[in-house]
Coordinates of C-alpha atoms and ligand atoms in Angstrom, one line a residue:
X27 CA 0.0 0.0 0.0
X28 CA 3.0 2.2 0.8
X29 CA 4.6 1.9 -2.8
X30 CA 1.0 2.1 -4.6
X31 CA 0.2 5.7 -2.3
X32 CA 4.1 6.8 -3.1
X33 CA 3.7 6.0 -6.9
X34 CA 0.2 7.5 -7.2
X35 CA 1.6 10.3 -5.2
X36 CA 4.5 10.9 -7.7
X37 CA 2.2 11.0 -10.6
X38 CA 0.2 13.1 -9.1
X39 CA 3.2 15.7 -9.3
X40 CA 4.3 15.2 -5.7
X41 CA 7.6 14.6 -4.5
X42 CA 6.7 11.4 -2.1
X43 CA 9.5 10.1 0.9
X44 CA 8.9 6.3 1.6
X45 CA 10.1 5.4 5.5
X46 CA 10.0 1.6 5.2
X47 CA 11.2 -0.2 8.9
X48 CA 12.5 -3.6 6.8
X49 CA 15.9 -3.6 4.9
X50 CA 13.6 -4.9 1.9
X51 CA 10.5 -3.1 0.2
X52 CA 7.5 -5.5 -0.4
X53 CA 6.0 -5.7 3.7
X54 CA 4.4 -9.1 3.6
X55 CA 4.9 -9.8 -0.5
X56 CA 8.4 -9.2 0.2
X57 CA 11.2 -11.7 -1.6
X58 CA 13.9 -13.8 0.2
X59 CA 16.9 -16.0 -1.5
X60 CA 15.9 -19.4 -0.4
X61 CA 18.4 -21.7 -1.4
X62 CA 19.5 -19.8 -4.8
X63 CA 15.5 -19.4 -5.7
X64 CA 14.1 -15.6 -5.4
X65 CA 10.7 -16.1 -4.0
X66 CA 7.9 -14.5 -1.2
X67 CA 8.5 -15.1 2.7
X68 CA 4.6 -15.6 2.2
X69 CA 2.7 -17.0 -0.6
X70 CA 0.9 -15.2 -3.3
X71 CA -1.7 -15.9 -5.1
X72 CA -3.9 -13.5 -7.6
X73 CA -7.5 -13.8 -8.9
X74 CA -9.8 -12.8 -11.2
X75 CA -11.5 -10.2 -9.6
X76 CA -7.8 -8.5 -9.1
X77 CA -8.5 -5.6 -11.0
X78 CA -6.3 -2.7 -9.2
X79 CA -3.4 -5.1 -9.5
X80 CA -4.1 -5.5 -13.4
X81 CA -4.0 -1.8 -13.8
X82 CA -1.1 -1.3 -12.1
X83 CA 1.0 -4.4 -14.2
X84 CA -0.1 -2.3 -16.9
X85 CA 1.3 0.5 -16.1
X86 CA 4.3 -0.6 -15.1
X87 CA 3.9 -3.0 -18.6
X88 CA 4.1 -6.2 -16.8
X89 CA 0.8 -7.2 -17.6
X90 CA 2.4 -10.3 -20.0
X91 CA 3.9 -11.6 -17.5
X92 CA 0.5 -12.4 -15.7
X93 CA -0.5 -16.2 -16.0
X94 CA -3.3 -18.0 -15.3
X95 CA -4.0 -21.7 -14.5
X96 CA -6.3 -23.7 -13.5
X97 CA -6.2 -25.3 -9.8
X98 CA -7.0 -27.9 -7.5
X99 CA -7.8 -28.4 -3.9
X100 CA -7.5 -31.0 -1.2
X101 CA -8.8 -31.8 1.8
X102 CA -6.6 -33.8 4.0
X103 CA -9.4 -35.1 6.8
X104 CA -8.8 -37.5 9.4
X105 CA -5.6 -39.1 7.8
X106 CA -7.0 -39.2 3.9
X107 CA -7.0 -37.1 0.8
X108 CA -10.1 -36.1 -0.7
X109 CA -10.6 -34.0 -3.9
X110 CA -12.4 -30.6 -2.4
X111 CA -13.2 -27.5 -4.1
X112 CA -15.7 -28.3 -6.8
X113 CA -19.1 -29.4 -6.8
X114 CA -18.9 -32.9 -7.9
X115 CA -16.5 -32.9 -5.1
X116 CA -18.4 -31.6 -2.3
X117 CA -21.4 -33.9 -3.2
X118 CA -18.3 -37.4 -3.3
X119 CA -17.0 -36.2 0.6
X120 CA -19.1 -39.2 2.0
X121 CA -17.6 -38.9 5.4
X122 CA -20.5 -36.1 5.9
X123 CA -24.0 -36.9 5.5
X124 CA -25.8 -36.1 1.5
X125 CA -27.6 -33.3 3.9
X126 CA -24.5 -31.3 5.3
X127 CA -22.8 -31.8 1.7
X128 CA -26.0 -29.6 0.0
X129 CA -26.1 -27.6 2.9
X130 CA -22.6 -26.7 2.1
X131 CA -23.1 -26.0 -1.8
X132 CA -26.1 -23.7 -1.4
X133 CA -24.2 -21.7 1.4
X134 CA -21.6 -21.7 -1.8
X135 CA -24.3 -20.3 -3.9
X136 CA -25.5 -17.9 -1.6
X137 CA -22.1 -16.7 -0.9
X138 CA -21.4 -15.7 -5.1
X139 CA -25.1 -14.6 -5.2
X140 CA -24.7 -12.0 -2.5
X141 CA -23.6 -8.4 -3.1
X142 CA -25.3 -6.4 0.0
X143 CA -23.1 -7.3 2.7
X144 CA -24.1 -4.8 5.7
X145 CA -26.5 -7.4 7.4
X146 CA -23.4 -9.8 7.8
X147 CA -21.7 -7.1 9.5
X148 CA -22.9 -7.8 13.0
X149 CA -23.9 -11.3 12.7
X150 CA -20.9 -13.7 14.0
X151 CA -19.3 -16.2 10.8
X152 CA -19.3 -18.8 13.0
X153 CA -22.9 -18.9 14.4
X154 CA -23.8 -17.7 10.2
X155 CA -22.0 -21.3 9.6
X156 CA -23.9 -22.9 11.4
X157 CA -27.2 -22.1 10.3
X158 CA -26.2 -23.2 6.8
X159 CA -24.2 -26.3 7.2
X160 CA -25.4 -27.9 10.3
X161 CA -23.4 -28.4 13.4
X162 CA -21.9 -31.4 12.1
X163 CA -20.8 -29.6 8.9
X164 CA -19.8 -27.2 10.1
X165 CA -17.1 -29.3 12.8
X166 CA -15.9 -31.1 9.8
X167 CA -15.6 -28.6 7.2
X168 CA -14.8 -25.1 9.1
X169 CA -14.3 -25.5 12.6
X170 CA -10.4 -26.2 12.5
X171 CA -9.7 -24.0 10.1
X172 CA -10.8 -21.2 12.6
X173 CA -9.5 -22.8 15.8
X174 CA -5.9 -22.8 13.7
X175 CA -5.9 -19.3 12.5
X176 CA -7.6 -17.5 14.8
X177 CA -7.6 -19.6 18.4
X178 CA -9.4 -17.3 21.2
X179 CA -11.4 -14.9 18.5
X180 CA -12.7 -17.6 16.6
X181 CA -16.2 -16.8 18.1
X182 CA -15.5 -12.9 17.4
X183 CA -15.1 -12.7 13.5
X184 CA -17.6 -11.6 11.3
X185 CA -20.1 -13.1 8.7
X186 CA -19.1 -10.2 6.1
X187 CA -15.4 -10.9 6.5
X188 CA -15.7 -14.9 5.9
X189 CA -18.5 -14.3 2.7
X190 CA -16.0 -11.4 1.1
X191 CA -13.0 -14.7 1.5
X192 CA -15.2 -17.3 0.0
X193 CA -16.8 -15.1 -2.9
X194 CA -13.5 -13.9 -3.7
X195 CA -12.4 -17.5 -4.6
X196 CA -15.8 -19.0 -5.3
X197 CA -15.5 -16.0 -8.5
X198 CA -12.1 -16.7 -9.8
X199 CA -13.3 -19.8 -12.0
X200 CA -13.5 -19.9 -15.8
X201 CA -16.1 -22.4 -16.9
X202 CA -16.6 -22.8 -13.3
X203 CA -13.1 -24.4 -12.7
X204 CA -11.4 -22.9 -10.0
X205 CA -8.5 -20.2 -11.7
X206 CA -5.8 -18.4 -10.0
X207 CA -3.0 -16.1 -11.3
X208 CA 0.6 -15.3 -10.5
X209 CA 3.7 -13.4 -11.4
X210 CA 6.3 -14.7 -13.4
X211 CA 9.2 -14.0 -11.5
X212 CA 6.7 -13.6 -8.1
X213 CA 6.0 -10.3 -6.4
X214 CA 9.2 -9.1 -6.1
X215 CA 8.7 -8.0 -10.8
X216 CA 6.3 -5.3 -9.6
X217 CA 7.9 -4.6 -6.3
X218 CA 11.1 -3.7 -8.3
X219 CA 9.3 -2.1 -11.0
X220 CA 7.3 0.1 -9.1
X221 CA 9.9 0.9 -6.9
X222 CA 12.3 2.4 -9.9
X223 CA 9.3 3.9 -11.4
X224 CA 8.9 5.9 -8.0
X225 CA 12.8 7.2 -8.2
X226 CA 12.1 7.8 -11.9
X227 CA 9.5 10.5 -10.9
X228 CA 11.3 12.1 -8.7
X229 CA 10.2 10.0 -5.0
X230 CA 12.5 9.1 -2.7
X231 CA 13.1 5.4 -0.7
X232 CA 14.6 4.9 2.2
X233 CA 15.1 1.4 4.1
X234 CA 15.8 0.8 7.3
X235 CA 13.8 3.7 8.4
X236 CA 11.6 2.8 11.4
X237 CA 9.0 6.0 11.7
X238 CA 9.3 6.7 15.4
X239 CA 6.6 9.7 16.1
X240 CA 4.2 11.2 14.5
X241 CA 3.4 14.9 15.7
X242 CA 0.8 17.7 14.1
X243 CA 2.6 20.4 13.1
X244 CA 1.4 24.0 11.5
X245 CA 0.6 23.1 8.0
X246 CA 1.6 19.5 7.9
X247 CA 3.2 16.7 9.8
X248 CA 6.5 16.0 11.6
X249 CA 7.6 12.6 11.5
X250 CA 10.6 11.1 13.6
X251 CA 12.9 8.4 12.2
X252 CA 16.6 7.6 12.4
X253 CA 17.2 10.5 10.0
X254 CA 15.9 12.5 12.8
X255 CA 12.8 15.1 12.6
X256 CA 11.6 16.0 9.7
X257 CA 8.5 18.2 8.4
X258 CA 6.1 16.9 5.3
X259 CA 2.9 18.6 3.9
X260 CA 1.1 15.4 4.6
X261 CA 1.7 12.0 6.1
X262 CA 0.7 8.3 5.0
X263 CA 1.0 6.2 7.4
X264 CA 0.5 2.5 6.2
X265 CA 2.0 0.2 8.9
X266 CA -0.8 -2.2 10.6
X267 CA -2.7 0.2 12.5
X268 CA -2.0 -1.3 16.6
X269 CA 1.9 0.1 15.6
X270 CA 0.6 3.6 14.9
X271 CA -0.5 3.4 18.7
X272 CA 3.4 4.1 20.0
X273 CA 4.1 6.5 17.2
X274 CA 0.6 8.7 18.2
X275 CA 2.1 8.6 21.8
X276 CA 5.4 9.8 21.3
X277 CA 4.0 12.7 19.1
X278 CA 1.7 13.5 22.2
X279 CA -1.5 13.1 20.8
X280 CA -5.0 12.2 22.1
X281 CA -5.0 9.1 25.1
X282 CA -8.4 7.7 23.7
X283 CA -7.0 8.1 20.1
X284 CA -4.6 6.2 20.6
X285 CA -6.7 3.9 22.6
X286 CA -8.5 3.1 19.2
X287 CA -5.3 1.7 17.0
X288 CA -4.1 -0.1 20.3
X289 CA -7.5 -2.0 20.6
X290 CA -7.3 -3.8 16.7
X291 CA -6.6 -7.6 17.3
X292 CA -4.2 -9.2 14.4
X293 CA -3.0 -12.7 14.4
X294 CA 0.6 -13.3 14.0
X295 CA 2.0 -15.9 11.2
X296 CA 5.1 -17.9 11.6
X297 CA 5.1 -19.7 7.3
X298 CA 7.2 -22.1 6.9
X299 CA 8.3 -22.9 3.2
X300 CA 10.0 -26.3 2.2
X301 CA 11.6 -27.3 -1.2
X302 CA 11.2 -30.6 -1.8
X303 CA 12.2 -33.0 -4.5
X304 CA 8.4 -34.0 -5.1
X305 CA 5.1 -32.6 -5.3
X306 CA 3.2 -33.9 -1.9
X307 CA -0.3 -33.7 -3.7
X308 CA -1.3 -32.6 -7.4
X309 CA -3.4 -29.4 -5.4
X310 CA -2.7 -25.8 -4.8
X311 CA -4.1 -25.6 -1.7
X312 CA -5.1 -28.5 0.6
X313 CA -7.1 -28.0 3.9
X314 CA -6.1 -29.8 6.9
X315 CA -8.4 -31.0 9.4
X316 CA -6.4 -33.5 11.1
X317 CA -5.9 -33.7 15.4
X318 CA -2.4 -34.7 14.7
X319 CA -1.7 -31.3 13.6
X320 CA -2.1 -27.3 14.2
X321 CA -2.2 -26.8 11.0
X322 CA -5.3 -24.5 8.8
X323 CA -3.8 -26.0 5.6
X324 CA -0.8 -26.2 3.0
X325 CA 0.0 -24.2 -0.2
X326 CA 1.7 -25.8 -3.2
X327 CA 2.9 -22.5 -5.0
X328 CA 4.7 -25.1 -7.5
X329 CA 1.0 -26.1 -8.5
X330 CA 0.4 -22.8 -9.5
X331 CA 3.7 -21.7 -10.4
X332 CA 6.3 -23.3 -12.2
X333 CA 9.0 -23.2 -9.4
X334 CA 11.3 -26.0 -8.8
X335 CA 12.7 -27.9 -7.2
X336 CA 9.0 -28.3 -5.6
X337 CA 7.8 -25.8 -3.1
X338 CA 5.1 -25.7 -0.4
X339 CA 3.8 -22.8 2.3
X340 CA 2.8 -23.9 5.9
X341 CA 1.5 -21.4 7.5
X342 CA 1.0 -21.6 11.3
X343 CA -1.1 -18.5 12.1
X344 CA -1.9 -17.7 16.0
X345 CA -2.1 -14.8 18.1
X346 CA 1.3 -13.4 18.8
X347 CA 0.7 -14.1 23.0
X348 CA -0.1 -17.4 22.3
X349 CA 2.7 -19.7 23.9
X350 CA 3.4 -21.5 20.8
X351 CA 4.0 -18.4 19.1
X352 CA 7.5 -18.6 21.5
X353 CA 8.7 -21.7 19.9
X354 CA 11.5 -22.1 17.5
X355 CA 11.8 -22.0 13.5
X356 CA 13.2 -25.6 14.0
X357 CA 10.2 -26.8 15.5
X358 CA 7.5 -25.4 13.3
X359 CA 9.6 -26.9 10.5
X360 CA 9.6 -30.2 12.2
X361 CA 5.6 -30.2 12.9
X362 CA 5.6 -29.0 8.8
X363 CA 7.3 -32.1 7.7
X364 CA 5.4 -34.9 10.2
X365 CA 1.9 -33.2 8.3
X366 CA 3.7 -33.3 4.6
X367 CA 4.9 -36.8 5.1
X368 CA 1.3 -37.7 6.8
X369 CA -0.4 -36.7 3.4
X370 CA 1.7 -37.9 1.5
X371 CA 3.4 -41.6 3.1
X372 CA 5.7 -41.9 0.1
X373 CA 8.0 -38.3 1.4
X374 CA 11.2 -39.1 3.0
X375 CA 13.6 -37.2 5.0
X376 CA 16.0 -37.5 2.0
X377 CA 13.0 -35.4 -0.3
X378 CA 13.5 -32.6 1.8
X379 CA 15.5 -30.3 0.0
X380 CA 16.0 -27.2 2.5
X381 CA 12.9 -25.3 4.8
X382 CA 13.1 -22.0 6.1
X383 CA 10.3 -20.2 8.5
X384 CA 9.4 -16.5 8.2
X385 CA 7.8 -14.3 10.9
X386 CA 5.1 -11.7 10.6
X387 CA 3.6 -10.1 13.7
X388 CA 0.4 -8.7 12.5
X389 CA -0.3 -11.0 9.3
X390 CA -3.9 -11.2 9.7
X391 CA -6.5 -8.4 11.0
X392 CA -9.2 -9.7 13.5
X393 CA -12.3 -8.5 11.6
X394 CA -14.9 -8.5 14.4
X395 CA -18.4 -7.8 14.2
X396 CA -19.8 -4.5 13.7
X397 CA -16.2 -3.8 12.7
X398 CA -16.4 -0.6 10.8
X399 CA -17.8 0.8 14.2
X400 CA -14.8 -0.5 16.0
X401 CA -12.4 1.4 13.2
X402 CA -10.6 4.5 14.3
X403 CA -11.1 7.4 11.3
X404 CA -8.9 7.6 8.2
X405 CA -8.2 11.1 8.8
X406 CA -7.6 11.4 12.4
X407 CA -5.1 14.3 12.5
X408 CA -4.7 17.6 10.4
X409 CA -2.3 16.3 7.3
X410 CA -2.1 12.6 8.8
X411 CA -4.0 9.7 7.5
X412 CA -3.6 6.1 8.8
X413 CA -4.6 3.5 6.6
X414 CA -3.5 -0.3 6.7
X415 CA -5.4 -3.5 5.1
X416 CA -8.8 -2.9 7.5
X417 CA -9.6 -0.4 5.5
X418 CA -11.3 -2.0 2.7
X419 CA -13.2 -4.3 5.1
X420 CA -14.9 -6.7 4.8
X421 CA -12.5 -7.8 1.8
X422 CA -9.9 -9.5 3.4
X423 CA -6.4 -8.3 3.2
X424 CA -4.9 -8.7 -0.4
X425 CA -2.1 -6.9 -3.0
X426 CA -5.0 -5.2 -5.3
X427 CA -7.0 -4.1 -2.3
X428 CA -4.0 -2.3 -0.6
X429 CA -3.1 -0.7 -4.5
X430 CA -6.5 0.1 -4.9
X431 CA -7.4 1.4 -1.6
X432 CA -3.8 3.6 -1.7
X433 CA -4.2 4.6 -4.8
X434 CA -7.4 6.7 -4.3
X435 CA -6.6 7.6 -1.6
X436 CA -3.0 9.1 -2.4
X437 CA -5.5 11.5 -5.4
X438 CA -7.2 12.4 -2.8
X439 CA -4.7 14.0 -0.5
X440 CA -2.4 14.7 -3.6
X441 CA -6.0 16.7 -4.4
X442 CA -6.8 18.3 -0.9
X443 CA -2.9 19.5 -1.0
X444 CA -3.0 21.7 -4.5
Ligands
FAD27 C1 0.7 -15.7 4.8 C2 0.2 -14.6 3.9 C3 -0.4 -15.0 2.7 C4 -0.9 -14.0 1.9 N1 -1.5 -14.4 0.7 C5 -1.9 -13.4 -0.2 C6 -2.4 -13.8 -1.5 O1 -2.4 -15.0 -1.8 N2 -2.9 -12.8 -2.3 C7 -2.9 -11.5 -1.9 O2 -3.3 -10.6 -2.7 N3 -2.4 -11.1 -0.7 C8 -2.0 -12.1 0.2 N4 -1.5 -11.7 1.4 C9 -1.6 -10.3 1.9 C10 -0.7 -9.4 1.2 O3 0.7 -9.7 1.3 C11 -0.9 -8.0 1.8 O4 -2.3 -7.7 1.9 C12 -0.3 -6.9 1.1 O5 1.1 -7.1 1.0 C13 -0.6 -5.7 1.9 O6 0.4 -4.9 2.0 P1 0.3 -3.6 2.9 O7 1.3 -2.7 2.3 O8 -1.0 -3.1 3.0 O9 0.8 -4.1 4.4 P2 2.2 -4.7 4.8 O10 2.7 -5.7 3.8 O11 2.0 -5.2 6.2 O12 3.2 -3.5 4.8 C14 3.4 -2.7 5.9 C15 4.9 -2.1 5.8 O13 5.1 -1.3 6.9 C16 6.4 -1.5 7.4 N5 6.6 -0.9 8.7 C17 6.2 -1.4 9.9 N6 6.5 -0.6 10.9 C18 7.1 0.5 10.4 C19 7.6 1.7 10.9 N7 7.5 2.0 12.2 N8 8.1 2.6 10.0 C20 8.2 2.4 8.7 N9 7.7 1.2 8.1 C21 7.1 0.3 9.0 C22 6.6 -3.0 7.3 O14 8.0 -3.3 7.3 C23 5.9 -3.2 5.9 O15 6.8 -3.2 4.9 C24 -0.9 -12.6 2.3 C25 -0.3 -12.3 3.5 C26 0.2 -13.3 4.3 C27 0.9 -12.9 5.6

């Protein structure tokens, strides 16, 4: 969101500063060399419906390098693979009644068929579930998915959140097969493109530049980082909002303002990635629901993308207080393998190529009920405006939502400043 708002900015005649914390640009679509391969600490995934994105490849003429495929989906339950994902495959999963199975497929159908979300926006996803599927669908199908990403605020997201997640995927088919796009070359293409494009008009980068304060000052905004304090007409801030809380505070603003960014829950991830000499299932993404593991799920990228040798995301998402949260990379990797090799019997230790596990403190918003109530303004402070993925609730947090979302809102400002 950073880069999109600096880039708007830029073209907007602006002379934009970007303060990035990380020695890297890219946040959470940022690169890392794993084992001679460039590719995303998290994985990435883009669908149809990704039309800020598309502009932007335009723009920055990467839009051939955009490919599409067609994918597949697992679901590992209770030791064994099924096929999941399409409707022939909903109506095969016999270990759930014919009943839970239809239940399931017209909660689908309602999901795509929906476009006024406001009434979802205080009912709770998990009690909305349940009405549709059943209780016992609802166990089988959802329930660990939650417990495994979200843990204590399970019973706290809401029903908009979950619909905008599953209509975003349910859309991205082409004659109604599941389709998904990516990046040659992954993220870091537009990351890098954007980010000379920026210099190019005349904006500046900096890295390593934690923002420490944020203070109002007469006709614009001082901002503290390691360069020391400097003054800007206007400031951007888009850093996940409960880390604006300490900046606010040291720039001696308003108790119960900064009350508000202190109070937004996120869950942390820790992803572990593996290369491995074989695929563990022909899917892209497999669901887990398995006691034997902690696990929401795996990625395949190498299903999507050609990558090789073979590739797969684990992520373990949990709050960031939880105690597991404490334990080491080693040990996530080791819980990663057990669950590869328990889908797929025929992986050895030998197949294990090299893992690695990335860290992201605040990789997931909790998006409770009656959320945009509980959202503290865009515009809080003369010349400052604090923005992170939340703001385009209830779609969840994605690449072309953050472009899109900066984007405007860098005309805007560029706008309010001429
Ligand atoms: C596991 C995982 C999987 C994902 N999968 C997908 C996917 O398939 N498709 C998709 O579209 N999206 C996906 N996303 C989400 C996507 O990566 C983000 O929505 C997108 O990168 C949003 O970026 P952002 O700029 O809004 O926020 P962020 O990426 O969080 O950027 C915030 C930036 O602020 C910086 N920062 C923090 N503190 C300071 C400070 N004090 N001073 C200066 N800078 C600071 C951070 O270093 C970071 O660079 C995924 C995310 C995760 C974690």
């Amino acid at each position: 969101m950073g880069l999109a708002i600096a880039y708007q900015l830029a073209l907007e005649g602006c002379r934009p500063v970007l303060l990035e914390a990380d020695d890297r640009l890219g946040g959470m679509a940022a690169s890392f060399d794993f084992a001679g391969v460039a590719i995303e600490r998290y994985y990435h995934f883009h669908c149809l419906s990704d039309t800020a994105f598309f502009q932007l490849l335009e723009e920055l003429n990467l839009q051939h390098l955009l490919r599409w495929k067609q994918t597949a989906m697992g679901f590992f339950l209770d030791g064994r693979l099924y096929p999941w994902g399409s409707a022939s495959s909903v109506l095969k999963l016999r270990r759930l009644p014919l009943l839970s199975r239809v239940r399931y497929l017209l909660h689908a159908a309602r999901c795509l068929s929906l476009s006024d979300w406001r009434h979802l926006d205080g009912i709770r996803a998990t009690e909305w579930l349940n009405t549709w599927l059943g209780r016992q669908g609802y166990e089988v199908l959802w329930a660990k998915l939650f417990a495994y990403k979200f843990y204590q605020y399970t019973d706290s997201l809401s029903a908009a959140w979950i619909w905008s997640r599953i209509r975003r995927i349910g859309r991205s088919r082409r004659w109604l097969k599941e389709t998904l796009g990516y990046l040659e070359g992954g993220s870091e293409r537009w990351i890098g493109a954007i980010e000379s494009r920026i210099r190019e008009l005349g904006g500046e980068i900096r890295l390593s530049s934690p923002v420490h304060a944020i203070e109002h000052s007469d006709q614009g905004a001082r901002i503290t980082s390691p360069q020391g304090s400097e003054h800007f007409d206007a400031v951007i801030s888009t850093v996940p909002l409960p880390l604006v809380a300490p900046m606010l505070r040291r720039g001696g603003h308003d108790p119960a303002l900064i009350e508000a960014y202190e109070a937004q829950q996120s869950v942390a991830c820790a992803c572990v990635v593996l290369q491995t000499k074989q695929p563990i299932t022909a899917n892209f993404w497999t669901n887990v629901n398995d006691s034997r593991f902690a696990i929401p799920g795996i990625i395949e990228m190498s299903n999507l993308q050609p990558i090789s040798p073979h590739i797969t995301y684990v992520p373990f998402y949990m709050p960031a207080d939880h105690p597991d949260y404490s334990r080491t990379n080693e040990a996530f990797i080791a819980d990663s393998i057990a669950c590869l090799k328990a889908i797929n019997p025929e992986l050895n230790d030998r197949d294990i190529l090299a893992s690695q596990c990335s860290r992201y403190r605040y990789a997931q918003p909790v998006c409770g009920t009656h959320f945009l109530d509980s959202l503290p303004p865009l515009n809080p402070i003369a010349n400052v405006w604090i923005a992170d993925t939340t703001v385009y609730y209830p779609e969840d947090r994605g690449i072309s939502e953050s472009v899109g979302f900066g984007r405007d809102l860098a005309r805007q400002v560029a706008a309010g400043l001429q």
